[in-house]
């Protein structure tokens, strides 16, 4: 309602961050509830999901398969797996690209990502 009546202007971009201690758990039922709620209350909103640490790839998978966007990067996770440090953000992005291929979802260019987030062109 705050968006539709103008108190929160512009397009909504909603982000679910799961796996933070004492916050939203990494639970598929919880995730599905939030996605359904966003679609019901703000059907035009863009949304993404992020998982912290080992849960990053799980949330990336859930988000891409459910039609949302995925947040990834060294800010939230420094490992590719339990034994392997991620050498770069690009290595983590590559995993999300593979998920997009798996679910036949397009991968945004950096320009498209800035547009989705309503950031000024660089």
Coordinates of C-alpha atoms in Angstrom, one line a residue:
X1 CA 0.0 0.0 0.0
X2 CA 2.8 2.5 0.8
X3 CA 4.1 2.1 -2.7
X4 CA 0.7 2.3 -4.4
X5 CA -0.2 5.5 -2.5
X6 CA 3.1 7.1 -3.3
X7 CA 4.8 7.1 0.2
X8 CA 7.4 4.7 -1.2
X9 CA 8.0 6.0 -4.8
X10 CA 9.3 4.1 -7.7
X11 CA 9.4 0.4 -8.5
X12 CA 9.9 -1.9 -5.6
X13 CA 12.9 -4.2 -5.3
X14 CA 12.6 -6.7 -2.5
X15 CA 15.5 -8.8 -1.2
X16 CA 15.3 -11.8 1.0
X17 CA 18.5 -12.5 3.0
X18 CA 18.4 -15.9 4.6
X19 CA 20.9 -17.7 6.7
X20 CA 21.9 -14.9 9.1
X21 CA 22.0 -16.1 12.7
X22 CA 18.8 -15.2 14.6
X23 CA 17.1 -13.9 11.4
X24 CA 15.3 -15.6 8.5
X25 CA 16.2 -19.3 8.3
X26 CA 17.2 -21.2 5.2
X27 CA 13.9 -23.0 4.9
X28 CA 12.1 -23.7 1.6
X29 CA 8.7 -23.3 3.1
X30 CA 9.6 -19.9 4.5
X31 CA 11.2 -18.8 1.2
X32 CA 8.1 -19.9 -0.8
X33 CA 5.8 -18.0 1.7
X34 CA 7.8 -14.8 1.1
X35 CA 7.7 -15.2 -2.7
X36 CA 4.0 -15.8 -2.7
X37 CA 3.4 -12.8 -0.4
X38 CA 5.4 -10.5 -2.7
X39 CA 3.5 -11.7 -5.7
X40 CA 0.2 -11.1 -3.9
X41 CA 1.0 -7.7 -2.4
X42 CA 3.4 -6.3 -5.0
X43 CA 2.9 -8.2 -8.2
X44 CA 5.1 -5.7 -10.2
X45 CA 8.0 -5.8 -7.8
X46 CA 11.3 -7.2 -8.7
X47 CA 12.8 -9.5 -6.1
X48 CA 15.9 -11.4 -5.3
X49 CA 17.3 -13.8 -2.6
X50 CA 20.6 -14.1 -1.0
X51 CA 22.1 -16.8 1.2
X52 CA 24.9 -16.2 3.6
X53 CA 28.0 -18.5 3.6
X54 CA 27.3 -22.1 2.6
X55 CA 23.7 -21.2 2.0
X56 CA 24.5 -18.8 -0.9
X57 CA 24.2 -21.4 -3.7
X58 CA 21.0 -22.8 -2.2
X59 CA 19.3 -19.4 -2.2
X60 CA 20.6 -18.7 -5.7
X61 CA 19.1 -21.9 -6.9
X62 CA 15.7 -21.2 -5.3
X63 CA 15.6 -17.7 -6.5
X64 CA 16.5 -18.5 -10.1
X65 CA 14.1 -21.4 -10.3
X66 CA 11.2 -19.3 -8.8
X67 CA 11.6 -16.5 -11.3
X68 CA 13.5 -14.0 -9.1
X69 CA 17.0 -12.6 -9.2
X70 CA 20.0 -14.0 -7.4
X71 CA 22.5 -12.0 -5.2
X72 CA 26.0 -13.5 -5.1
X73 CA 29.5 -12.5 -4.3
X74 CA 32.3 -12.4 -1.8
X75 CA 30.4 -10.0 0.5
X76 CA 28.2 -12.9 1.6
X77 CA 30.3 -16.0 1.0
X78 CA 34.0 -16.6 0.4
X79 CA 33.9 -20.3 -0.5
X80 CA 32.9 -22.4 -3.5
X81 CA 32.6 -25.3 -1.2
X82 CA 33.8 -26.4 2.2
X83 CA 37.4 -26.9 1.1
X84 CA 37.8 -24.3 -1.6
X85 CA 38.0 -20.5 -1.3
X86 CA 36.4 -18.6 -4.1
X87 CA 39.3 -17.0 -6.1
X88 CA 37.0 -14.1 -7.2
X89 CA 33.5 -12.7 -7.4
X90 CA 33.6 -14.0 -11.0
X91 CA 33.8 -17.6 -9.8
X92 CA 30.7 -17.1 -7.7
X93 CA 28.9 -15.4 -10.5
X94 CA 29.7 -18.3 -12.8
X95 CA 27.8 -20.6 -10.5
X96 CA 24.7 -18.4 -10.9
X97 CA 25.1 -18.3 -14.7
X98 CA 25.1 -22.1 -14.6
X99 CA 21.9 -22.0 -12.6
X100 CA 20.4 -19.6 -15.2
X101 CA 21.3 -22.0 -17.9
X102 CA 19.8 -25.0 -16.0
X103 CA 16.5 -23.2 -15.6
X104 CA 16.6 -21.5 -19.0
X105 CA 16.7 -18.0 -17.5
X106 CA 18.5 -15.1 -19.1
X107 CA 21.6 -13.6 -17.5
X108 CA 21.5 -9.8 -17.1
X109 CA 24.4 -7.8 -18.5
X110 CA 25.9 -5.3 -16.0
X111 CA 23.9 -2.6 -17.8
X112 CA 20.6 -4.5 -17.5
X113 CA 21.4 -5.1 -13.8
X114 CA 21.8 -1.4 -13.2
X115 CA 18.5 -0.8 -15.0
X116 CA 16.7 -3.4 -12.9
X117 CA 18.1 -1.8 -9.7
X118 CA 17.2 1.7 -11.1
X119 CA 20.8 2.9 -10.8
X120 CA 22.1 5.7 -13.0
X121 CA 24.0 4.5 -16.1
X122 CA 27.7 4.5 -15.5

